[in-house]
Coordinates of C-alpha atoms and ligand atoms in Angstrom, one line a residue:
X1 CA 122.1 129.0 60.5
X2 CA 121.9 128.8 64.3
X3 CA 119.2 126.2 65.0
X4 CA 119.0 127.4 68.6
X5 CA 116.0 129.8 69.0
X6 CA 115.1 129.3 65.4
X7 CA 111.4 130.3 65.1
X8 CA 109.0 129.9 62.2
X9 CA 109.1 133.5 61.2
X10 CA 112.9 133.7 61.3
X11 CA 113.3 130.5 59.2
X12 CA 110.5 131.3 56.8
X13 CA 111.8 134.8 56.0
X14 CA 115.4 133.5 55.6
X15 CA 114.1 131.0 53.0
X16 CA 111.9 133.5 51.4
X17 CA 114.7 136.0 51.1
X18 CA 117.1 133.3 49.9
X19 CA 119.6 133.9 52.6
X20 CA 119.3 130.1 53.2
X21 CA 117.3 127.3 51.6
X22 CA 114.8 124.9 53.1
X23 CA 117.0 122.1 51.9
X24 CA 120.1 123.5 53.7
X25 CA 118.0 123.9 56.9
X26 CA 116.7 120.3 56.6
X27 CA 120.3 119.1 56.2
X28 CA 121.4 120.9 59.3
X29 CA 118.5 119.5 61.3
X30 CA 119.3 116.0 60.2
X31 CA 123.0 116.4 61.2
X32 CA 122.0 117.7 64.6
X33 CA 119.6 114.7 65.0
X34 CA 122.4 112.4 64.0
X35 CA 124.7 114.0 66.5
X36 CA 122.4 114.5 69.5
X37 CA 119.6 112.0 69.3
X38 CA 121.5 109.0 70.4
X39 CA 121.5 110.6 73.9
X40 CA 117.9 111.8 73.7
X41 CA 115.9 109.2 71.8
X42 CA 113.3 111.5 70.4
X43 CA 113.0 110.1 66.9
X44 CA 111.7 106.7 65.9
X45 CA 111.7 107.1 62.1
X46 CA 113.2 109.6 59.7
X47 CA 111.8 110.3 56.3
X48 CA 114.5 112.2 54.5
X49 CA 113.5 111.6 50.9
X50 CA 110.0 113.0 51.5
X51 CA 111.5 115.9 53.5
X52 CA 114.0 116.9 50.8
X53 CA 111.3 116.7 48.1
X54 CA 109.0 119.1 50.0
X55 CA 111.9 121.4 50.9
X56 CA 112.9 121.6 47.2
X57 CA 109.3 122.5 46.3
X58 CA 109.4 125.4 48.8
X59 CA 112.8 126.5 47.6
X60 CA 111.6 126.6 44.0
X61 CA 108.6 128.8 45.1
X62 CA 111.0 131.2 46.8
X63 CA 113.3 131.2 43.8
X64 CA 110.4 132.1 41.6
X65 CA 109.6 135.0 43.9
X66 CA 106.3 133.5 45.0
X67 CA 105.2 134.2 48.6
X68 CA 105.7 131.1 50.8
X69 CA 102.7 129.6 52.7
X70 CA 102.7 130.2 56.5
X71 CA 104.9 127.2 57.3
X72 CA 106.8 127.3 54.0
X73 CA 110.0 125.2 54.3
X74 CA 109.9 124.8 58.1
X75 CA 111.4 121.5 59.4
X76 CA 108.9 119.9 61.8
X77 CA 108.2 116.5 63.3
X78 CA 105.2 114.5 64.2
X79 CA 104.3 112.3 67.3
X80 CA 104.1 108.8 66.1
X81 CA 100.4 108.4 66.8
X82 CA 99.4 110.4 63.6
X83 CA 99.2 108.4 60.4
X84 CA 101.6 109.4 57.6
X85 CA 101.1 107.8 54.2
X86 CA 104.1 105.7 53.2
X87 CA 105.9 106.4 56.5
X88 CA 105.9 103.9 59.3
X89 CA 103.6 104.8 62.2
X90 CA 104.0 102.8 65.3
X91 CA 102.1 104.5 68.2
X92 CA 105.2 103.6 70.2
X93 CA 103.9 99.9 70.1
X94 CA 105.4 96.7 69.0
X95 CA 102.0 95.7 67.7
X96 CA 102.4 98.4 65.0
X97 CA 106.2 98.1 64.6
X98 CA 105.9 97.6 60.8
X99 CA 102.7 99.4 60.1
X100 CA 102.8 101.7 57.1
X101 CA 99.5 103.6 56.8
X102 CA 97.8 104.1 53.4
X103 CA 96.7 107.6 54.3
X104 CA 97.8 110.8 56.1
X105 CA 96.0 112.3 59.1
X106 CA 94.3 115.6 58.5
X107 CA 96.4 117.6 60.9
X108 CA 99.6 116.3 59.2
X109 CA 98.3 117.0 55.7
X110 CA 97.3 120.5 56.8
X111 CA 100.8 121.1 58.0
X112 CA 102.2 119.9 54.7
X113 CA 99.7 122.0 52.7
X114 CA 100.9 125.0 54.7
X115 CA 104.4 124.2 53.5
X116 CA 105.9 122.4 56.5
X117 CA 108.7 119.8 55.9
X118 CA 108.3 116.6 58.0
X119 CA 111.7 115.3 59.2
X120 CA 110.3 112.2 60.9
X121 CA 108.2 110.6 63.5
X122 CA 108.6 111.0 67.3
X123 CA 108.8 108.6 70.1
X124 CA 106.0 108.5 72.7
X125 CA 104.4 106.3 75.3
X126 CA 102.7 103.3 73.8
X127 CA 99.3 104.4 72.4
X128 CA 100.0 107.7 74.2
X129 CA 99.5 106.0 77.6
X130 CA 101.8 107.5 80.2
X131 CA 103.4 110.6 81.7
X132 CA 107.1 109.9 81.1
X133 CA 107.6 108.3 77.7
X134 CA 109.1 105.3 79.5
X135 CA 106.2 103.2 78.1
X136 CA 107.5 103.3 74.6
X137 CA 108.0 99.8 73.3
X138 CA 111.3 100.9 71.6
X139 CA 113.3 103.0 74.0
X140 CA 112.6 105.8 76.5
X141 CA 113.2 109.5 75.7
X142 CA 115.5 111.6 77.9
X143 CA 115.0 115.2 79.0
X144 CA 117.4 117.4 77.0
X145 CA 117.7 119.7 80.1
X146 CA 118.9 116.8 82.3
X147 CA 119.3 113.4 80.7
X148 CA 118.9 111.5 83.9
X149 CA 115.3 112.8 83.9
X150 CA 112.2 112.0 81.9
X151 CA 110.9 114.5 79.3
X152 CA 107.3 113.9 80.5
X153 CA 104.8 112.1 78.4
X154 CA 103.2 110.9 76.5
X155 CA 104.4 113.4 73.9
X156 CA 107.9 113.2 75.3
X157 CA 109.6 112.9 71.9
X158 CA 107.7 116.0 70.7
X159 CA 108.8 118.1 73.6
X160 CA 112.4 116.8 73.6
X161 CA 112.8 117.4 69.9
X162 CA 111.9 121.1 70.2
X163 CA 113.9 121.5 73.4
X164 CA 117.0 120.0 71.8
X165 CA 116.6 122.0 68.5
X166 CA 115.9 118.9 66.5
X167 CA 112.8 120.4 64.9
X168 CA 111.4 124.0 64.8
X169 CA 108.0 122.8 66.0
X170 CA 106.3 119.4 66.5
X171 CA 102.8 118.0 66.8
X172 CA 101.7 116.1 69.9
X173 CA 98.5 114.7 71.3
X174 CA 96.9 115.4 74.6
X175 CA 94.3 113.0 76.3
X176 CA 95.0 113.8 79.9
X177 CA 97.9 116.3 79.7
X178 CA 100.3 114.8 77.2
X179 CA 101.1 118.0 75.4
X180 CA 101.2 120.4 78.3
X181 CA 103.0 118.2 80.9
X182 CA 106.0 117.3 78.6
X183 CA 106.1 121.0 77.4
X184 CA 106.5 122.0 81.1
X185 CA 109.1 119.3 81.8
X186 CA 111.3 120.3 78.8
X187 CA 110.8 124.1 79.0
X188 CA 108.9 124.6 75.8
X189 CA 105.4 125.9 74.8
X190 CA 102.6 123.3 74.5
X191 CA 99.1 124.1 73.3
X192 CA 96.1 121.8 73.7
X193 CA 93.2 123.3 71.6
X194 CA 89.5 122.9 72.4
X195 CA 88.0 119.5 71.8
X196 CA 86.8 119.5 68.2
X197 CA 89.0 122.4 67.1
X198 CA 91.5 120.1 65.3
X199 CA 90.4 117.1 63.3
X200 CA 91.3 113.7 64.8
X201 CA 91.1 111.9 61.5
X202 CA 94.1 109.7 61.2
X203 CA 95.1 110.0 64.9
X204 CA 95.5 106.5 66.3
X205 CA 92.7 106.6 69.0
X206 CA 93.5 106.3 72.7
X207 CA 90.3 107.7 74.2
X208 CA 88.1 109.3 71.5
X209 CA 86.2 111.8 73.7
X210 CA 89.4 113.1 75.2
X211 CA 92.0 113.0 72.4
X212 CA 93.3 116.4 71.1
X213 CA 96.1 117.3 68.6
X214 CA 98.2 120.4 69.1
X215 CA 101.6 122.0 68.7
X216 CA 104.8 122.1 70.8
X217 CA 106.9 125.0 70.0
X218 CA 109.7 127.4 71.1
X219 CA 107.4 130.4 71.3
X220 CA 103.7 131.2 71.8
X221 CA 103.6 132.9 68.4
X222 CA 104.8 129.6 66.7
X223 CA 102.1 127.7 68.5
X224 CA 99.5 130.2 67.3
X225 CA 100.8 129.9 63.7
X226 CA 100.6 126.1 63.8
X227 CA 97.1 126.1 65.4
X228 CA 95.9 128.4 62.6
X229 CA 97.2 126.0 60.0
X230 CA 95.6 122.8 61.5
X231 CA 92.3 124.0 63.0
X232 CA 88.9 123.9 61.5
X233 CA 86.1 121.6 60.4
X234 CA 87.0 118.4 58.6
X235 CA 84.3 116.3 57.0
X236 CA 86.4 113.2 57.9
X237 CA 85.9 113.7 61.6
X238 CA 82.3 114.2 62.7
X239 CA 83.4 115.6 66.1
X240 CA 85.4 118.4 64.4
X241 CA 83.6 121.6 65.0
X242 CA 82.3 124.0 62.4
X243 CA 83.5 127.1 64.3
X244 CA 85.3 130.0 62.5
X245 CA 89.1 129.9 63.1
X246 CA 90.4 133.3 64.0
X247 CA 93.8 134.7 63.0
X248 CA 95.5 133.9 66.2
X249 CA 98.7 135.6 65.4
X250 CA 97.0 138.9 64.6
X251 CA 95.3 138.8 68.0
X252 CA 98.4 138.2 70.0
X253 CA 99.3 141.8 70.7
X254 CA 95.9 143.0 71.8
X255 CA 96.3 144.7 75.2
X256 CA 95.6 142.7 78.4
X257 CA 94.1 145.3 80.7
X258 CA 90.6 144.3 81.6
X259 CA 91.2 140.6 81.4
X260 CA 90.2 138.7 84.5
X261 CA 92.2 135.7 85.5
X262 CA 91.0 133.1 88.0
X263 CA 93.2 131.4 90.6
X264 CA 91.7 128.2 92.0
X265 CA 92.7 127.1 95.5
X266 CA 92.3 123.5 94.5
X267 CA 95.4 123.7 92.3
X268 CA 97.7 124.9 95.0
X269 CA 97.1 122.3 97.7
X270 CA 99.1 119.3 99.1
X271 CA 101.7 117.7 96.8
X272 CA 102.6 120.9 95.0
X273 CA 106.4 121.3 94.9
X274 CA 107.4 124.5 96.7
X275 CA 109.6 125.8 93.9
X276 CA 106.8 125.2 91.4
X277 CA 104.4 127.1 93.7
X278 CA 106.7 130.0 94.0
X279 CA 107.3 130.3 90.3
X280 CA 103.6 130.1 89.5
X281 CA 102.7 132.7 92.1
X282 CA 105.3 135.0 90.7
X283 CA 103.9 134.5 87.2
X284 CA 100.5 135.5 88.5
X285 CA 102.0 138.7 90.0
X286 CA 103.5 139.4 86.6
X287 CA 100.2 139.0 84.9
X288 CA 98.7 141.4 87.5
X289 CA 101.4 143.9 86.7
X290 CA 100.5 143.6 83.0
X291 CA 97.0 144.8 83.8
X292 CA 95.0 141.6 84.6
X293 CA 92.6 141.4 87.4
X294 CA 93.3 138.4 89.6
X295 CA 90.2 136.7 91.1
X296 CA 90.1 133.8 93.5
X297 CA 87.8 131.0 92.3
X298 CA 86.9 127.5 93.2
X299 CA 86.7 124.4 91.1
X300 CA 85.3 122.1 93.8
X301 CA 85.2 118.8 91.9
X302 CA 88.8 118.9 90.9
X303 CA 89.8 116.2 93.4
X304 CA 87.7 113.6 91.6
X305 CA 89.3 114.3 88.2
X306 CA 92.0 111.7 88.3
X307 CA 89.7 108.7 89.2
X308 CA 87.1 109.9 86.7
X309 CA 89.7 110.3 83.9
X310 CA 91.2 106.9 84.5
X311 CA 87.7 105.2 84.2
X312 CA 86.6 107.1 81.1
X313 CA 90.0 107.0 79.4
X314 CA 90.6 103.2 80.0
X315 CA 87.0 102.4 79.0
X316 CA 87.3 104.1 75.7
X317 CA 90.8 102.7 75.2
X318 CA 89.7 99.1 75.8
X319 CA 87.1 99.5 73.0
X320 CA 89.4 101.4 70.6
X321 CA 92.2 98.9 71.0
X322 CA 90.0 95.9 70.2
X323 CA 90.8 96.5 66.5
X324 CA 94.4 95.3 67.1
X325 CA 93.7 91.6 66.8
X326 CA 96.5 90.4 64.5
X327 CA 94.2 90.3 61.5
X328 CA 93.9 93.8 60.2
X329 CA 96.9 95.7 61.3
X330 CA 100.4 95.1 62.4
X331 CA 101.9 92.2 64.4
X332 CA 100.5 88.7 64.1
X333 CA 101.9 85.8 66.1
X334 CA 103.4 83.0 63.9
X335 CA 102.5 79.8 65.5
X336 CA 98.9 79.8 66.7
X337 CA 96.8 76.7 66.1
X338 CA 93.3 78.3 66.4
X339 CA 91.8 81.6 65.6
X340 CA 91.3 82.5 69.3
X341 CA 94.8 81.5 70.1
X342 CA 96.0 83.8 67.3
X343 CA 94.1 86.8 68.8
X344 CA 95.3 86.1 72.3
X345 CA 98.9 85.6 71.4
X346 CA 99.1 88.5 69.0
X347 CA 97.7 90.8 71.6
X348 CA 99.8 89.3 74.4
X349 CA 103.1 89.7 72.5
X350 CA 102.2 93.0 70.8
X351 CA 101.0 95.1 73.7
X352 CA 103.1 96.3 76.6
X353 CA 102.3 96.1 80.3
X354 CA 100.7 99.5 80.7
X355 CA 98.4 99.0 77.7
X356 CA 97.3 95.6 79.0
X357 CA 96.6 97.2 82.4
X358 CA 94.4 99.7 80.9
X359 CA 92.5 97.3 78.6
X360 CA 91.7 95.2 81.7
X361 CA 90.7 98.2 83.8
X362 CA 88.5 99.6 81.0
X363 CA 86.9 96.2 80.1
X364 CA 86.1 95.8 83.8
X365 CA 84.6 99.3 84.1
X366 CA 82.3 98.6 81.1
X367 CA 81.2 95.1 82.0
X368 CA 77.6 94.2 82.9
X369 CA 76.9 95.0 86.5
X370 CA 79.8 97.4 86.9
X371 CA 78.9 99.9 84.1
X372 CA 76.6 102.0 86.3
X373 CA 78.9 101.9 89.3
X374 CA 82.0 103.0 87.4
X375 CA 81.6 104.2 83.9
X376 CA 78.3 106.0 84.4
X377 CA 79.4 107.5 87.7
X378 CA 82.6 108.7 86.1
X379 CA 80.6 110.4 83.3
X380 CA 78.5 112.2 85.9
X381 CA 81.6 113.4 87.7
X382 CA 82.9 114.6 84.3
X383 CA 79.7 116.7 83.9
X384 CA 80.3 118.2 87.4
X385 CA 83.8 119.1 86.5
X386 CA 82.7 120.7 83.2
X387 CA 80.1 122.7 85.2
X388 CA 82.8 123.9 87.6
X389 CA 84.5 125.5 84.6
X390 CA 81.3 126.9 83.2
X391 CA 80.6 128.6 86.5
X392 CA 84.2 129.9 86.8
X393 CA 84.2 131.3 83.2
X394 CA 81.2 133.4 84.1
X395 CA 83.5 135.4 86.4
X396 CA 86.9 135.1 84.7
X397 CA 88.4 135.0 81.1
X398 CA 91.1 132.5 81.9
X399 CA 92.4 130.3 84.7
X400 CA 96.0 130.1 85.7
X401 CA 97.5 127.1 87.5
X402 CA 100.8 125.1 87.6
X403 CA 101.0 122.6 84.7
X404 CA 102.4 119.8 86.8
X405 CA 102.9 119.5 90.6
X406 CA 106.6 118.7 90.2
X407 CA 109.4 119.4 87.8
X408 CA 110.8 116.5 85.7
X409 CA 111.4 113.4 87.7
X410 CA 114.2 110.8 87.3
X411 CA 113.9 107.9 84.8
X412 CA 112.7 104.9 86.7
X413 CA 111.5 106.9 89.7
X414 CA 107.8 106.2 89.2
X415 CA 108.0 103.4 86.6
X416 CA 106.9 100.7 89.0
X417 CA 104.2 102.7 90.7
X418 CA 101.3 103.4 88.3
X419 CA 99.3 105.4 90.8
X420 CA 102.2 107.8 91.5
X421 CA 102.6 108.2 87.7
X422 CA 98.9 108.9 87.3
X423 CA 99.1 111.7 89.8
X424 CA 101.5 113.6 87.6
X425 CA 98.4 114.5 85.6
X426 CA 96.4 116.1 88.4
X427 CA 96.4 119.6 87.0
X428 CA 96.0 118.7 83.4
X429 CA 93.2 116.0 83.1
X430 CA 90.4 118.4 84.1
X431 CA 90.7 120.4 80.9
X432 CA 90.6 117.3 78.8
X433 CA 87.5 116.1 80.7
X434 CA 85.8 119.5 80.1
X435 CA 87.0 119.9 76.5
X436 CA 88.4 123.3 77.2
X437 CA 91.8 124.6 75.7
X438 CA 95.0 124.9 77.7
X439 CA 98.5 126.1 77.2
X440 CA 101.7 125.4 79.1
X441 CA 104.5 128.0 78.9
X442 CA 107.9 128.2 80.7
X443 CA 107.7 130.4 83.8
X444 CA 110.9 129.7 85.7
X445 CA 113.5 127.1 86.8
X446 CA 114.2 125.2 90.0
X447 CA 117.5 125.5 91.8
X448 CA 118.6 122.4 89.8
X449 CA 117.8 124.3 86.6
X450 CA 114.8 122.2 85.8
X451 CA 112.0 124.1 83.8
X452 CA 108.7 125.0 85.5
X453 CA 105.5 125.3 83.5
X454 CA 102.6 127.7 83.9
X455 CA 99.2 126.5 82.6
X456 CA 96.5 128.9 81.3
X457 CA 93.1 127.4 80.7
X458 CA 90.4 129.1 78.6
X459 CA 86.7 129.0 77.5
X460 CA 85.7 126.6 74.8
X461 CA 87.0 127.8 71.4
X462 CA 88.7 130.8 73.0
X463 CA 92.3 129.8 72.3
X464 CA 92.8 133.4 71.2
X465 CA 92.6 134.7 74.8
X466 CA 95.0 132.1 76.3
X467 CA 97.5 132.7 73.5
X468 CA 97.3 136.4 74.1
X469 CA 97.9 136.0 77.8
X470 CA 100.7 133.5 77.2
X471 CA 102.4 135.8 74.6
X472 CA 102.3 138.8 76.9
X473 CA 103.7 136.8 79.8
X474 CA 106.4 135.3 77.6
X475 CA 107.5 138.8 76.5
X476 CA 107.6 140.0 80.1
X477 CA 109.4 136.9 81.3
X478 CA 112.1 137.3 78.6
X479 CA 112.6 140.9 79.6
X480 CA 113.1 139.8 83.2
X481 CA 110.0 141.5 84.5
X482 CA 109.1 138.6 86.7
X483 CA 112.4 138.6 88.5
Ligands
LIG501 N1 99.4 110.6 81.3 C1 98.0 110.4 81.0 C2 97.7 109.0 80.7 O1 98.6 108.2 80.9 C3 97.7 111.3 79.8 C4 98.1 110.7 78.5 C5 97.8 111.5 77.4 O2 97.4 112.7 77.5 N2 97.9 110.9 76.2 O3 96.7 108.6 80.4

């Protein structure tokens, strides 16, 4: 079977109709991984035995004539920040290099309950901190569209695996843009659901009030299918919302006319690459041709989003990462003489430079005397940003922006300049701060054939509308309507 362009529907019906088997599909993905991944570096761990077992289960169901569940037999892979029972889970960090969790995260078990077959765990920036996947303690990931460039981050492995046909779909996590930005750099679809839509139970925490789990996929429909499988209240995560989960796939083809889309001037200012600007403006034209009303809006506090994000995220990270002390999980230094030396040396050897930088920043922002000046102030800014969106969504149903100000940059280009790296998130962090959903879909290419991403943001818990817009745009784009 041609793994290129293989979507969930195509694979599932082939397995159901017995024109292939899930086991055969799994085998062909593993041979592709073996052949290609030495150049890309998307995978950290493979779990073939577990995969074949689940694939055989799905094949038996199909052979017995039973109808397969929505992801029955589909080969997928998981960002290595979600715990998988019995399968090493590293968070891209040396401190968890040999950590084998005793339980599985809710999102992953929901994927498996829906029939998905997990091929392995995907490389990422250490503790999901980064925008290029160069912060992985193991090795960087390369962009399958141009291997001299980064795949984006922190879910770089998740985006690259889909782009290089090394999984049908993958799960990533997004704290400041880490699903949408790599999706845009690699030319795939990336969906960040509303905060609370998907349980975070078993997700290794970076910044708890900002962390989201969501799919990276080849099509909007596949992303909708995965969201339907993983969304919904989970008693194991008190912040997961008890809000009904619609049938996203059934709503994809609802007509667009009447929908209002907002275009915020703050997302088209200085620093936006001219080819990205042109592609996104063309995409807005296409949506207008499809019947959407385009309305200029303003999100006036956007310029404060990066500083506010880097205070809130680092503050929460410094507290979440306190648990890695060499006692309970993972790496412990061998030759410490006292308890405090053991803590210090385990953390010093186990964490990489970016993680240490953030622990220091976050600890500083939370310390007595500075808390009001930094952390409290950042939380106030966060409220203002959320209000900007509330106001905008009184006038429009969705907001359309570029996903990232530039296409994929070269490996090493920003590695020694943390501030330049942080600016890669300028269009994505606002949605995390406000807790609203966002999707990135391909909308063009630069002259150098680098993918460009279009971001669509929606109201809280209204993933259905952004999926519908994205789906209509994707169809039009494939038919060449935007050219
Ligand atoms: N690039 C951002 C950061 O470094 C976002 C990371 C993420 O979304 N996990 O914090």
